[in-house]
mmCIF file of C-alpha atoms and ligand atoms in Angstrom:
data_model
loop_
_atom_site.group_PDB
_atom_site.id
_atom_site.type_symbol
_atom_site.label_atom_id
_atom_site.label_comp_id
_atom_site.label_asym_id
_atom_site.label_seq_id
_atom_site.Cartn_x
_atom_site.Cartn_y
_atom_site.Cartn_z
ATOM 1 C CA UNK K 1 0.000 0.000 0.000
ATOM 2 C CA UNK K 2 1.134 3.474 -1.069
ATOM 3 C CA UNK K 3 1.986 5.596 2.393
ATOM 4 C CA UNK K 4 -0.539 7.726 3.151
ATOM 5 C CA UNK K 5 0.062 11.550 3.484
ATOM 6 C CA UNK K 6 -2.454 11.737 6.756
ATOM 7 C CA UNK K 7 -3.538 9.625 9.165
ATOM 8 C CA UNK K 8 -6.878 9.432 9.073
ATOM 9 C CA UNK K 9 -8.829 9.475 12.289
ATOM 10 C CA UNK K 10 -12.267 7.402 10.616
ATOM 11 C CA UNK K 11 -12.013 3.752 11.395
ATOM 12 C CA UNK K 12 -14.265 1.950 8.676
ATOM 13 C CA UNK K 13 -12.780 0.563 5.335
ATOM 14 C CA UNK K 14 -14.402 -0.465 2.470
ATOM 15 C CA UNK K 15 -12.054 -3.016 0.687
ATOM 16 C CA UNK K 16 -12.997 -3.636 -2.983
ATOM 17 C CA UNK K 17 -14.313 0.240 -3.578
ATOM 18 C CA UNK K 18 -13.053 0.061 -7.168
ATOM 19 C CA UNK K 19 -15.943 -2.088 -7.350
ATOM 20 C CA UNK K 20 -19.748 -2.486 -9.123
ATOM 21 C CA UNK K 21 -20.942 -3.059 -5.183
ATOM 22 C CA UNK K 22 -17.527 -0.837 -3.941
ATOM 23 C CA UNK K 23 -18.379 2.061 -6.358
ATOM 24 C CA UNK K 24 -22.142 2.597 -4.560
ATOM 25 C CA UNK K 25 -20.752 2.322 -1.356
ATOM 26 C CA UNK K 26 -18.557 5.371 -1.278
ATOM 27 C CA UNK K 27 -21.400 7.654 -2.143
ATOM 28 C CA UNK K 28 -22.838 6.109 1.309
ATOM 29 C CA UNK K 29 -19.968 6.077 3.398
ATOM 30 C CA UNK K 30 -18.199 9.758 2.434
ATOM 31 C CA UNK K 31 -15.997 9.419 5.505
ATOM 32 C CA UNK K 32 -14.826 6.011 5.085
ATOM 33 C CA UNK K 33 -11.307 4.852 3.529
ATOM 34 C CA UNK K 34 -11.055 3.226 0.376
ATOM 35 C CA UNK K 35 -9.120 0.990 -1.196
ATOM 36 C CA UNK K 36 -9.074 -0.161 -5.207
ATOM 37 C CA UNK K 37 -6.161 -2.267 -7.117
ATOM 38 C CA UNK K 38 -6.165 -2.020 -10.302
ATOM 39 C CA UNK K 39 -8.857 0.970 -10.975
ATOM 40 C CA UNK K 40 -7.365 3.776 -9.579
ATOM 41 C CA UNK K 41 -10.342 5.697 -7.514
ATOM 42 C CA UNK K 42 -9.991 9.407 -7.262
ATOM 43 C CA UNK K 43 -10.517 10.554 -4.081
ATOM 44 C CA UNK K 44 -7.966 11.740 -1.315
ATOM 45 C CA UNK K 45 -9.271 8.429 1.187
ATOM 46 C CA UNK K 46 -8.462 6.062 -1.262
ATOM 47 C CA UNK K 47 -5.186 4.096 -1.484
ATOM 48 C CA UNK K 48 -4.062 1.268 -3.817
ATOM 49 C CA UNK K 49 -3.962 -1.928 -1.737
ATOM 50 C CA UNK K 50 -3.340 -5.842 -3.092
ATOM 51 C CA UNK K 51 -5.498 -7.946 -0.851
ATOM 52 C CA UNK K 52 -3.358 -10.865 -1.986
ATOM 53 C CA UNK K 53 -0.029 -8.927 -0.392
ATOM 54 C CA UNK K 54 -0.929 -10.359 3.846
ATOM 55 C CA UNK K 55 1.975 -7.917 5.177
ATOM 56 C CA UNK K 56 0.041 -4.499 2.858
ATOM 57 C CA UNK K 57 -3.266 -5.489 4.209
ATOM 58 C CA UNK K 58 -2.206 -5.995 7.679
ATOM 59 C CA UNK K 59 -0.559 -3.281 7.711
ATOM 60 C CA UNK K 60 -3.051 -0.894 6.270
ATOM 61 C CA UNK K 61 -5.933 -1.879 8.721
ATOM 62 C CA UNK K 62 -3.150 -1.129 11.911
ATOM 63 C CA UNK K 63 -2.083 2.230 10.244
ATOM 64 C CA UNK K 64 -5.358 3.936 10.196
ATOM 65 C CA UNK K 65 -6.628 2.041 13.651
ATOM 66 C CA UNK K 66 -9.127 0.129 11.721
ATOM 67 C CA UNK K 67 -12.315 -0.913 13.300
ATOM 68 C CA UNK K 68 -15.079 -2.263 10.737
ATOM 69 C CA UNK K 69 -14.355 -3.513 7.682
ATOM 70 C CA UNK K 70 -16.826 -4.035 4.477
ATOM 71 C CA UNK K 71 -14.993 -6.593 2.336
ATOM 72 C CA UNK K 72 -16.480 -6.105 -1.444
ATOM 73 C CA UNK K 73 -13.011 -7.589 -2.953
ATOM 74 C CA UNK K 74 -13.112 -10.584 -4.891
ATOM 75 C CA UNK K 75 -12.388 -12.399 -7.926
ATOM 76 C CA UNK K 76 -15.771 -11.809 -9.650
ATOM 77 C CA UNK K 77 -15.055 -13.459 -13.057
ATOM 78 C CA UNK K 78 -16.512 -17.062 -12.481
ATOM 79 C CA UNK K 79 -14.934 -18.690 -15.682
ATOM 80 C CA UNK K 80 -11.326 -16.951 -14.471
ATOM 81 C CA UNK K 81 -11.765 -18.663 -11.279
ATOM 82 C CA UNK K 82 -12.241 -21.828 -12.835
ATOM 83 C CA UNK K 83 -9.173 -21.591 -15.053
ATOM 84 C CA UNK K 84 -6.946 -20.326 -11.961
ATOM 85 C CA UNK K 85 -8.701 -21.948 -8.615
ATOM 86 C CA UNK K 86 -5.646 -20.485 -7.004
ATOM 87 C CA UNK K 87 -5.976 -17.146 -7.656
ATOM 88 C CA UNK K 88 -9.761 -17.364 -6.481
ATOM 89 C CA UNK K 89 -8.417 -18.485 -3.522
ATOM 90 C CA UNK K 90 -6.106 -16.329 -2.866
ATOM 91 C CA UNK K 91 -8.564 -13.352 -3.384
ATOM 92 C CA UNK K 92 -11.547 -14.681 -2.212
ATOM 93 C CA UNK K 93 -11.111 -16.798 0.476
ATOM 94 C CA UNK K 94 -7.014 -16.453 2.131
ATOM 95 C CA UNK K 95 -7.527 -12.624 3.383
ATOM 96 C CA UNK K 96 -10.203 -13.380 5.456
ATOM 97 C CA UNK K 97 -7.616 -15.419 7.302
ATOM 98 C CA UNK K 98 -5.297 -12.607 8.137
ATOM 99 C CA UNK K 99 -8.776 -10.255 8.536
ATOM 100 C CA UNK K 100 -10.639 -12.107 11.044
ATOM 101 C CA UNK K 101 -7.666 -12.227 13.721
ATOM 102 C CA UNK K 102 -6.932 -8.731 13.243
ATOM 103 C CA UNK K 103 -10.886 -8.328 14.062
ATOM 104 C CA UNK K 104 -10.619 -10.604 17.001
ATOM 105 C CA UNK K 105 -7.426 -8.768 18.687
ATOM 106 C CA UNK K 106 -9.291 -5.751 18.865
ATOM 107 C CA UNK K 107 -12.528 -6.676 19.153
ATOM 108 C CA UNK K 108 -13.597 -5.105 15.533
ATOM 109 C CA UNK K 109 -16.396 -5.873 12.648
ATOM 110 C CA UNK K 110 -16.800 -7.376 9.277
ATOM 111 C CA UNK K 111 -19.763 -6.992 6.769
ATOM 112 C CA UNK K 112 -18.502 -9.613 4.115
ATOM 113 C CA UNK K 113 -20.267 -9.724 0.286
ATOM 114 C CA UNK K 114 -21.359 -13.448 -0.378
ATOM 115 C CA UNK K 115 -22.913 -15.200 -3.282
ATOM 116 C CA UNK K 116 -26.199 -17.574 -4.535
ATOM 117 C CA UNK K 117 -23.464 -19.002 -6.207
ATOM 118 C CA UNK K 118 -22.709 -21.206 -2.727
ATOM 119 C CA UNK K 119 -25.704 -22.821 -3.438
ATOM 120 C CA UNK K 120 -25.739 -25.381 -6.357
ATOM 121 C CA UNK K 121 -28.838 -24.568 -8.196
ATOM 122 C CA UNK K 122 -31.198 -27.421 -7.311
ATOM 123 C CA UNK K 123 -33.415 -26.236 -5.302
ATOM 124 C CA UNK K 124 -33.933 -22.232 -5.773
ATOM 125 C CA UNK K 125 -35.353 -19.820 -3.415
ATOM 126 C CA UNK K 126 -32.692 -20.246 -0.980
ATOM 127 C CA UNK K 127 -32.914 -19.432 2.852
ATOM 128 C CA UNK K 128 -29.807 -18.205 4.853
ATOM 129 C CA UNK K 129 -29.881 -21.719 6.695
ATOM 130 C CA UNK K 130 -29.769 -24.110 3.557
ATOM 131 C CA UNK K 131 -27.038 -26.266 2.669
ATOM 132 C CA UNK K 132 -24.269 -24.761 0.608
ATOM 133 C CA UNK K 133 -23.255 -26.593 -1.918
ATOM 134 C CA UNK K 134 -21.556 -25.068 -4.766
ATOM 135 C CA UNK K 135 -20.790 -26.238 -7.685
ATOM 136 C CA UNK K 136 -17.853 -24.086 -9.067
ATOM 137 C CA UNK K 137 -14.103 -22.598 -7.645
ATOM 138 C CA UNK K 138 -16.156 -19.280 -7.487
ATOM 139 C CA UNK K 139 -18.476 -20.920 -4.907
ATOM 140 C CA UNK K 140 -16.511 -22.599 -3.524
ATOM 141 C CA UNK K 141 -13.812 -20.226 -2.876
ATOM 142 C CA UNK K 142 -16.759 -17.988 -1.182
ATOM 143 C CA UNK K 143 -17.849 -20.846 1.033
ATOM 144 C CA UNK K 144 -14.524 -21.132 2.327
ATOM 145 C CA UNK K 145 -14.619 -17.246 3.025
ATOM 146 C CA UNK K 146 -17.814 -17.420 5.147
ATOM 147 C CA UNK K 147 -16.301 -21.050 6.657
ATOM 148 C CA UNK K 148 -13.149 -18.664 7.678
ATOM 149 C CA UNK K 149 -15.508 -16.043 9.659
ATOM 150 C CA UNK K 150 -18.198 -17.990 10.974
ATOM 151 C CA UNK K 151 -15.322 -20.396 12.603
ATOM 152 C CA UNK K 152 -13.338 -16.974 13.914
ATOM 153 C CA UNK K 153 -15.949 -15.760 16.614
ATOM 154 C CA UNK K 154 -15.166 -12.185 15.524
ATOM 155 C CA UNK K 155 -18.486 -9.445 15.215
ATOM 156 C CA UNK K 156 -19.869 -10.357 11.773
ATOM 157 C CA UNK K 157 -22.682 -9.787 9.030
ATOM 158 C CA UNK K 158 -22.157 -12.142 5.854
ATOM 159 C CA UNK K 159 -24.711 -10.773 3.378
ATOM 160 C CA UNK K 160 -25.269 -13.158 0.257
ATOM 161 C CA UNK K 161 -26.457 -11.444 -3.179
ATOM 162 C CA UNK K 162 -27.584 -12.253 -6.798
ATOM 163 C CA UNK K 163 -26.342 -11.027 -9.829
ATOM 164 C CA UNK K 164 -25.379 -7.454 -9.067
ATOM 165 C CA UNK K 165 -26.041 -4.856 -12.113
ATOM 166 C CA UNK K 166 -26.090 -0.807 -12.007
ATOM 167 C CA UNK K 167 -25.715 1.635 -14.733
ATOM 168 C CA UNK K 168 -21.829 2.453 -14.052
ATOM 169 C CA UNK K 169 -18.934 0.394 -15.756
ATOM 170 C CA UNK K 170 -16.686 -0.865 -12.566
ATOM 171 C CA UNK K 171 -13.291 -2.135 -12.729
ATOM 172 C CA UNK K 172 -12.926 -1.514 -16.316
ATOM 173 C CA UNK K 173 -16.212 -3.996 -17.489
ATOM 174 C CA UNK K 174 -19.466 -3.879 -18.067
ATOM 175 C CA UNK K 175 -22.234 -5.474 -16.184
ATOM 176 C CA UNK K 176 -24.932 -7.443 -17.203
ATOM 177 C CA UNK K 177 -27.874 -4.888 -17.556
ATOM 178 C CA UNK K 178 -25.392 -2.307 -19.152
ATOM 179 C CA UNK K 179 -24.696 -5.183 -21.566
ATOM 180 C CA UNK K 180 -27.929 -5.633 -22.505
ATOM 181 C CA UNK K 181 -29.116 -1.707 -22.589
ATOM 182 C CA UNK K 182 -26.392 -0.743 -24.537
ATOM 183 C CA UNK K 183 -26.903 -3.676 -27.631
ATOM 184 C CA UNK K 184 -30.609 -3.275 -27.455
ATOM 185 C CA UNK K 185 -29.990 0.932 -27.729
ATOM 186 C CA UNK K 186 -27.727 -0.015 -30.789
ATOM 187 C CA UNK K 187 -30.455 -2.122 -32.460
ATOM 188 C CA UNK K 188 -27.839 -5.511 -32.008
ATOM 189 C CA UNK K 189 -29.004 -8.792 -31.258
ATOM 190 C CA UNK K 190 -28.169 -10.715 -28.509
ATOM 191 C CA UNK K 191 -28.544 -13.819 -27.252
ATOM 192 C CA UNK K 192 -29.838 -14.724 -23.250
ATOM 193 C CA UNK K 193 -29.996 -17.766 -21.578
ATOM 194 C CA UNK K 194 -33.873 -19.209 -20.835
ATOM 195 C CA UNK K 195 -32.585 -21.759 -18.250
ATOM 196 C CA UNK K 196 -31.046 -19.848 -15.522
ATOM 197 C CA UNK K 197 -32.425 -18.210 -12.674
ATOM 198 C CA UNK K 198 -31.430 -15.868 -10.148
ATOM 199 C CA UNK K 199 -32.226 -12.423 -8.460
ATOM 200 C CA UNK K 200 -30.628 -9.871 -10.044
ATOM 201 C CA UNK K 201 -29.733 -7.103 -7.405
ATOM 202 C CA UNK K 202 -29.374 -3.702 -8.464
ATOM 203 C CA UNK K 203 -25.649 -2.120 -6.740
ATOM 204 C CA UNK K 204 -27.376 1.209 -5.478
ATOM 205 C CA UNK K 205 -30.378 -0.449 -3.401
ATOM 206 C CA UNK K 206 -27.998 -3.415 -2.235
ATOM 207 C CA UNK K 207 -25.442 -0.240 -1.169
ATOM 208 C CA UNK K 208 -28.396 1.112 0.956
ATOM 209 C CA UNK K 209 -28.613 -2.250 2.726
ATOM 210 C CA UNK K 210 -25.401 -2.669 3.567
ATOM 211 C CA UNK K 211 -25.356 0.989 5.129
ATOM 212 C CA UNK K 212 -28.236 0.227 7.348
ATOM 213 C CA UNK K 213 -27.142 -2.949 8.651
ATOM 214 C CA UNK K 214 -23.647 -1.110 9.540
ATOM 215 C CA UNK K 215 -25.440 1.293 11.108
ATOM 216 C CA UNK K 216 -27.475 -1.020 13.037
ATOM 217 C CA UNK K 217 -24.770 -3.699 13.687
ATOM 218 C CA UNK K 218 -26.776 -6.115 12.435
ATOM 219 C CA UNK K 219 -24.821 -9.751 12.610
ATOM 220 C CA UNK K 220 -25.118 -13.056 10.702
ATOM 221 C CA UNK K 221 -26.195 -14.216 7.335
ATOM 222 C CA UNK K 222 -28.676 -12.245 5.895
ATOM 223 C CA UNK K 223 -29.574 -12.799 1.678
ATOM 224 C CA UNK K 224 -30.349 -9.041 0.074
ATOM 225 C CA UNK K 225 -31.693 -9.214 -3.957
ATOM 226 C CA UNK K 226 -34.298 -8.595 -5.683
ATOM 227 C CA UNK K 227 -38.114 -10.537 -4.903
ATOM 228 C CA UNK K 228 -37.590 -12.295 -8.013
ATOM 229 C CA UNK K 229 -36.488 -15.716 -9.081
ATOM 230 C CA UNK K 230 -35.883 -14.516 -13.508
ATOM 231 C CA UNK K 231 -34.134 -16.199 -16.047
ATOM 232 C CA UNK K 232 -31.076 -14.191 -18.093
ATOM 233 C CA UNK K 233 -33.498 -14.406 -20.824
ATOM 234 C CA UNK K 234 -36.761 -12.596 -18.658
ATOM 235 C CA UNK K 235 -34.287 -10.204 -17.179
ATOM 236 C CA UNK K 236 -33.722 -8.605 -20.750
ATOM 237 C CA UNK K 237 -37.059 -8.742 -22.060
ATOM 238 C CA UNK K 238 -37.535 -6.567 -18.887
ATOM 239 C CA UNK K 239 -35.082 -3.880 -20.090
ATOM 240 C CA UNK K 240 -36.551 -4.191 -23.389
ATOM 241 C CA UNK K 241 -39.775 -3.282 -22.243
ATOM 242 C CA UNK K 242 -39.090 -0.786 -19.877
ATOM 243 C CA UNK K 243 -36.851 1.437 -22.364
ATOM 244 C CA UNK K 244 -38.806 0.597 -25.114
ATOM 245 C CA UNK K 245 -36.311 -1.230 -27.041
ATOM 246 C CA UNK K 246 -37.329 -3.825 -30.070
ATOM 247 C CA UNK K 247 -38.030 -7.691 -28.100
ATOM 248 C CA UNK K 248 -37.128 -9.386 -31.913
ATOM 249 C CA UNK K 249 -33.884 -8.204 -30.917
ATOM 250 C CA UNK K 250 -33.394 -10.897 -27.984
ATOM 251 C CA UNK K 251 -33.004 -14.404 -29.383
ATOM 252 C CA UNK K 252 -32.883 -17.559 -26.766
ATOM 253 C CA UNK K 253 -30.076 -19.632 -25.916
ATOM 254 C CA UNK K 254 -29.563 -22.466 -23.382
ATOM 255 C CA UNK K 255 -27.208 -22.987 -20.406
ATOM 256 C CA UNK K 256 -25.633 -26.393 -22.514
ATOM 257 C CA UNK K 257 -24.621 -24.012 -25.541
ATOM 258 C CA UNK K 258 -22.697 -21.772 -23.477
ATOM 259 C CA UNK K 259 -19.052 -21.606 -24.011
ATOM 260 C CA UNK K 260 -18.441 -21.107 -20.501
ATOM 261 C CA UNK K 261 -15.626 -22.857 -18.328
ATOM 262 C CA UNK K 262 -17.471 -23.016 -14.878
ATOM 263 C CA UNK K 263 -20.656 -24.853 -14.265
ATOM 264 C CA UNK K 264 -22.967 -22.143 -13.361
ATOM 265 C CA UNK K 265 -26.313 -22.741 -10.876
ATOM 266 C CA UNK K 266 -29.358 -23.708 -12.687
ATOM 267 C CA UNK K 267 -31.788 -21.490 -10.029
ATOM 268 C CA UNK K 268 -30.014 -19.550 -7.355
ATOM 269 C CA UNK K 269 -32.542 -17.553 -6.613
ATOM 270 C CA UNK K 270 -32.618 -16.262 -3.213
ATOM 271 C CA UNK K 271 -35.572 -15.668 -0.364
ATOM 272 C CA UNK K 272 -35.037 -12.538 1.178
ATOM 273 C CA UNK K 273 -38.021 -13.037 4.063
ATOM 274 C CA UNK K 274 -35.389 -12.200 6.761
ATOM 275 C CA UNK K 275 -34.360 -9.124 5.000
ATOM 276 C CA UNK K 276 -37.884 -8.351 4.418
ATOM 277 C CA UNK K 277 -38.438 -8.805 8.170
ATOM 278 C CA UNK K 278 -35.647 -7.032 9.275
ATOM 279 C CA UNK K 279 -34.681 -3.865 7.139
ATOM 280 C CA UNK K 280 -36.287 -1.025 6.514
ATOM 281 C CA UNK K 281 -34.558 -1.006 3.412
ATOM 282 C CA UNK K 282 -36.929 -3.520 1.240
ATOM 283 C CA UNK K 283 -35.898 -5.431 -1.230
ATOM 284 C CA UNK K 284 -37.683 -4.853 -4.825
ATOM 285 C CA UNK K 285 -38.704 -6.571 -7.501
ATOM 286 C CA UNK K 286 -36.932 -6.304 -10.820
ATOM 287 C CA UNK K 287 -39.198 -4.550 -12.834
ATOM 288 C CA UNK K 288 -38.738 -1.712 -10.276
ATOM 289 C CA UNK K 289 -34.901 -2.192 -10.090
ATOM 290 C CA UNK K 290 -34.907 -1.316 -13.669
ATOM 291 C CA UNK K 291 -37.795 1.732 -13.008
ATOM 292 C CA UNK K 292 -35.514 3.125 -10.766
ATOM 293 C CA UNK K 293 -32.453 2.575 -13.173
ATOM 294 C CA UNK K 294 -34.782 4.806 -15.962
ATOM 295 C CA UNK K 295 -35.211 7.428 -13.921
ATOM 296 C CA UNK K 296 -31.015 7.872 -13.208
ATOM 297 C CA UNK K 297 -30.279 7.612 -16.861
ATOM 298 C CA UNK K 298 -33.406 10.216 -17.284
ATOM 299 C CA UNK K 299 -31.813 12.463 -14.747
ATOM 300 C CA UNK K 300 -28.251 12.181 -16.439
ATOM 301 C CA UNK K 301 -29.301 12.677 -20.152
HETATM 302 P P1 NDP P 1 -16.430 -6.324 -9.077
HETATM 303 O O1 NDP P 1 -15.877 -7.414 -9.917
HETATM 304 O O2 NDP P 1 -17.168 -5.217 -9.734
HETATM 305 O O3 NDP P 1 -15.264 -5.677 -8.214
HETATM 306 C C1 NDP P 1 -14.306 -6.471 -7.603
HETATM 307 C C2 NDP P 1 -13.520 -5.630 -6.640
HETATM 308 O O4 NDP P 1 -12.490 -6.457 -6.086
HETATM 309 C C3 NDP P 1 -12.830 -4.435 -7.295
HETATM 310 O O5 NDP P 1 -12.857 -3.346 -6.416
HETATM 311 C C4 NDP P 1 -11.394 -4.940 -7.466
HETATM 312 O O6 NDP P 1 -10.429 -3.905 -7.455
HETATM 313 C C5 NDP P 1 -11.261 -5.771 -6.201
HETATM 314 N N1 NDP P 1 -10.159 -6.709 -6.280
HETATM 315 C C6 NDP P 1 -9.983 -7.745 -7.134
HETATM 316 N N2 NDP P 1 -8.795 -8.327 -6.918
HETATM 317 C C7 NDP P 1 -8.205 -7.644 -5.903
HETATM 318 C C8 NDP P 1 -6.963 -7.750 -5.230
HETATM 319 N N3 NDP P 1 -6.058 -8.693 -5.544
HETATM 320 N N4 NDP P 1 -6.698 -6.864 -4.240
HETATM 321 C C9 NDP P 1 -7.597 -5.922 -3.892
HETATM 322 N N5 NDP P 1 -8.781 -5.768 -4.490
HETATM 323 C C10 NDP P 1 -9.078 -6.621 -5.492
HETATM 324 O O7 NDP P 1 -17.325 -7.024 -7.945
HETATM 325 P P2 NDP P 1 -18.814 -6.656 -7.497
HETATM 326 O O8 NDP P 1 -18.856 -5.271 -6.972
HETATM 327 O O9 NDP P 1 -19.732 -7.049 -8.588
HETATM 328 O O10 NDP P 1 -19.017 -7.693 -6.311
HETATM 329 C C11 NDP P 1 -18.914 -7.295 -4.950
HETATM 330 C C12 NDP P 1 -19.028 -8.521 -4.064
HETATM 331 O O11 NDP P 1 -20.283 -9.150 -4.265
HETATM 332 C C13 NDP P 1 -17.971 -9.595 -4.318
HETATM 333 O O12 NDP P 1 -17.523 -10.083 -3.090
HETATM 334 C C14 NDP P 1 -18.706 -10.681 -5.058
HETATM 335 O O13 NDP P 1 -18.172 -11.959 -4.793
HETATM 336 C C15 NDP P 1 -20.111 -10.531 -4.519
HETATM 337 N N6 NDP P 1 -21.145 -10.917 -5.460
HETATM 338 C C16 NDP P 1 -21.130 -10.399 -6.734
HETATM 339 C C17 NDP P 1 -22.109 -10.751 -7.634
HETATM 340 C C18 NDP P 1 -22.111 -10.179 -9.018
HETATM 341 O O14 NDP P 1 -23.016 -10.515 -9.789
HETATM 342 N N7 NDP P 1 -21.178 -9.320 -9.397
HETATM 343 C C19 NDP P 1 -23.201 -11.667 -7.264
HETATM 344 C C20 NDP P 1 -23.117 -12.145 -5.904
HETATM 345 C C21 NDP P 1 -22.132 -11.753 -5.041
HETATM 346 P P3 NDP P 1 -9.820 -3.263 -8.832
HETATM 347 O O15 NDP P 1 -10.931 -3.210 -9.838
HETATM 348 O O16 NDP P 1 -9.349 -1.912 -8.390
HETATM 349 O O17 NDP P 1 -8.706 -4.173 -9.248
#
C-alpha cells in the first residue's frame, strides 16, 4: 500500500471500492477509507492496496486504527476462477484469514459480500440456513470465506447477493444490464440464456442495505436481492420493455450451448423473508430495479 500523506482518524474501510458493489458504497460512506487495485479511484481516502499482499493489508488496517471492515473484494469473473482456482483463492477466500484475527485482537467488525453461487442450483429460493453446496471454484472459494468467519468468533454480518447490475462500468467492465441496454440501444441482437435463474440485485439499493445494517450492527447471514427468481433471458425482455427497445432483438439460448468454463447454478434464486423482516430497506422486484435505473439515466441525459 502506497503511504498515506495523513492519518486518518475514521475507522471503517471499504475493501474492494473500485468495485460495481464498492463504487455505490462510497457515495454512502463519504468518511470512510477506500481501497481499489487495479482501478485507480480518485478521491484523497483512497489508497491502492493488493489484498493478496498479507503484510500491505495488515498493515493498512493497523495504520489507520481500523475498526469495521466491508470486504467487497473478490475475484468476480466465475470462468477466471475456474481456469486459476488459485488465484480465487487467494482473493476470495485467504484474506479473510489474516482479517478475522486482526478483528478478534481488537474486538472489531466485518460486513462480508457473499454469493447464490454457494448454493448449487437445485433447489432455488434459498434461505440463509440451507445447505451450501456449490458447484464451481467461485463458490466454492466464497464458502470457504464465510467457513473462515463464521469459525473466527469475531463481530460479523455475511450478506449473500444475486447477480449485481447498475448503470456504471466498474473495474474496467461492463455489467450485465449495461450489456444488454447498450446492444438493445444499438439495435444488435443478442442472445440470453432461458434456463437460468437468479435475483438480479441492483448495486445502489444493495449499497443502501449494507449501510443500514452497519449502522445497526446487524450480525449473521442475511440474503439481500431482488423478490424475483428470472431467467437471463426474462431479465432482458424486462429492459426491453421498460426502455422501449425492439423484443425481436433478444433471441434464446440455453445454459448447454454456453461456451463457458465453470458450471454455473441452474436457479439460485434467493428468499429474502429475513431481510424483508428485518430492514427497513426492502428489497424490490426487478421490474422496479430497472424503473428506478430509468429514472437515473433520465436524470443524467
Ligand atoms: P467487481 O468485480 O465489480 O469488483 C471487484 C472488486 O475487487 C474491485 O474493487 C477490485 O479492485 C477488487 N479486487 C480484485 N482483486 C483484488 C486484489 N487482488 N486486491 C484488492 N482488491 C481486489 O465485484 P462486485 O462489486 O460485482 O461484487 C462485490 C461482491 O459481491 C464480491 O464479493 C462478489 O463476490 C459478490 N457478489 C457479486 C455478484 C455479481 O453478480 N457481481 C453476485 C453475488 C455476489 P480493482 O478493480 O481496483 O482491481
Amino acid at each position: 500500500m502506497e503511504e498515506p500523506c495523513e492519518v486518518h482518524m475514521r475507522n471503517l474501510i471499504i475493501i474492494g471500492a473500485s468495485g460495481l458493489l464498492g463504487s455505490e458504497l462510497i457515495k454512502l460512506f463519504p468518511d470512510a477509507i477506500y481501497t481499489y487495485n487495479s482501478t485507480e479511484i480518485k478521491n484523497k481516502n483512497a489508497y491502492r492496496l493488493d489484498i493478496t499482499d498479507q503484510e500491505s493489508l495488515i498493515f493498512s488496517l493497523k495504520k489507520f486504527d481500523i475498526r469495521d471492515i466491508i470486504f467487497t473484494s473478490a475475484l468476480t469473473d466465475v470462468d477466471k476462477c475456474e481456469i486459476y482456482p488459485d488465484l480465487a483463492y487467494k482473493i476470495n477466500a485467504d484474506p479473510f484469514k489474516y482479517i478475522t484475527k486482526y478483528l478478534k485482537r481488537i474486538n472489531g467488525r466485518l460486513i462480508q459480500i457473499s454469493t447464490d453461487y454457494v448454493f448449487s442450483g437445485e433447489q432455488g429460493n434459498y434461505s440463509e440456513e440451507d445447505l451450501r453446496e456449490p458447484i464451481n471454484v467461485y463458490g466454492r472459494s466464497k464458502k470457504e470465506a464465510e467457513d473462515i468467519i463464521l469459525d473466527s468468533g469475531i463481530e460479523y454480518a455475511i450478506i449473500r447477493t444475486s447477480g449485481i447490475f447498475g448503470i456504471n462500468r466498474a473495474t474496467g467492465k461492463t455489467n450485465f444490464f449495461l450489456w444488454i441496454y447498450n446492444n438493445l440501444k444499438e439495435n444488435k441482437e443478442i442472445y440470453l440464456v432461458r434456463d437460468q435463474y437468479y435475483s438480479p440485485t441492483l448495486n445502489s439499493i444493495l449499497a443502501r442495505a449494507i449501510r443500514e445494517i452497519y449502522d445497526r450492527e446487524i450480525s449473521g447471514i442475511i440474503h439481500f436481492s431482488s423478490l424475483d427468481k428470472i431467467s437471463r433471458l426474462n431479465f432482458g425482455y424486462i429492459v426491453a420493455d421498460i426502455f422501449g427497445f425492439d423484443k425481436n432483438l433478444i433471441k434464446e439460448t440455453e445454459m448447454k450451448d454456453m461456451k463457458w468454463k465453470a458450471k454455473r447454478p441452474k436457479d439460485s434464486s434467493l428468499n429474502n423473508e429475513k431481510a424483508k423482516r428485518l430492514l427497513n430497506e426492502k428489497p424490490v422486484s426487478v421490474i422496479d430495479e430497472i424503473k428506478l435505473i430509468r429514472g437515473f439515466l433520465n436524470g443524467k441525459d
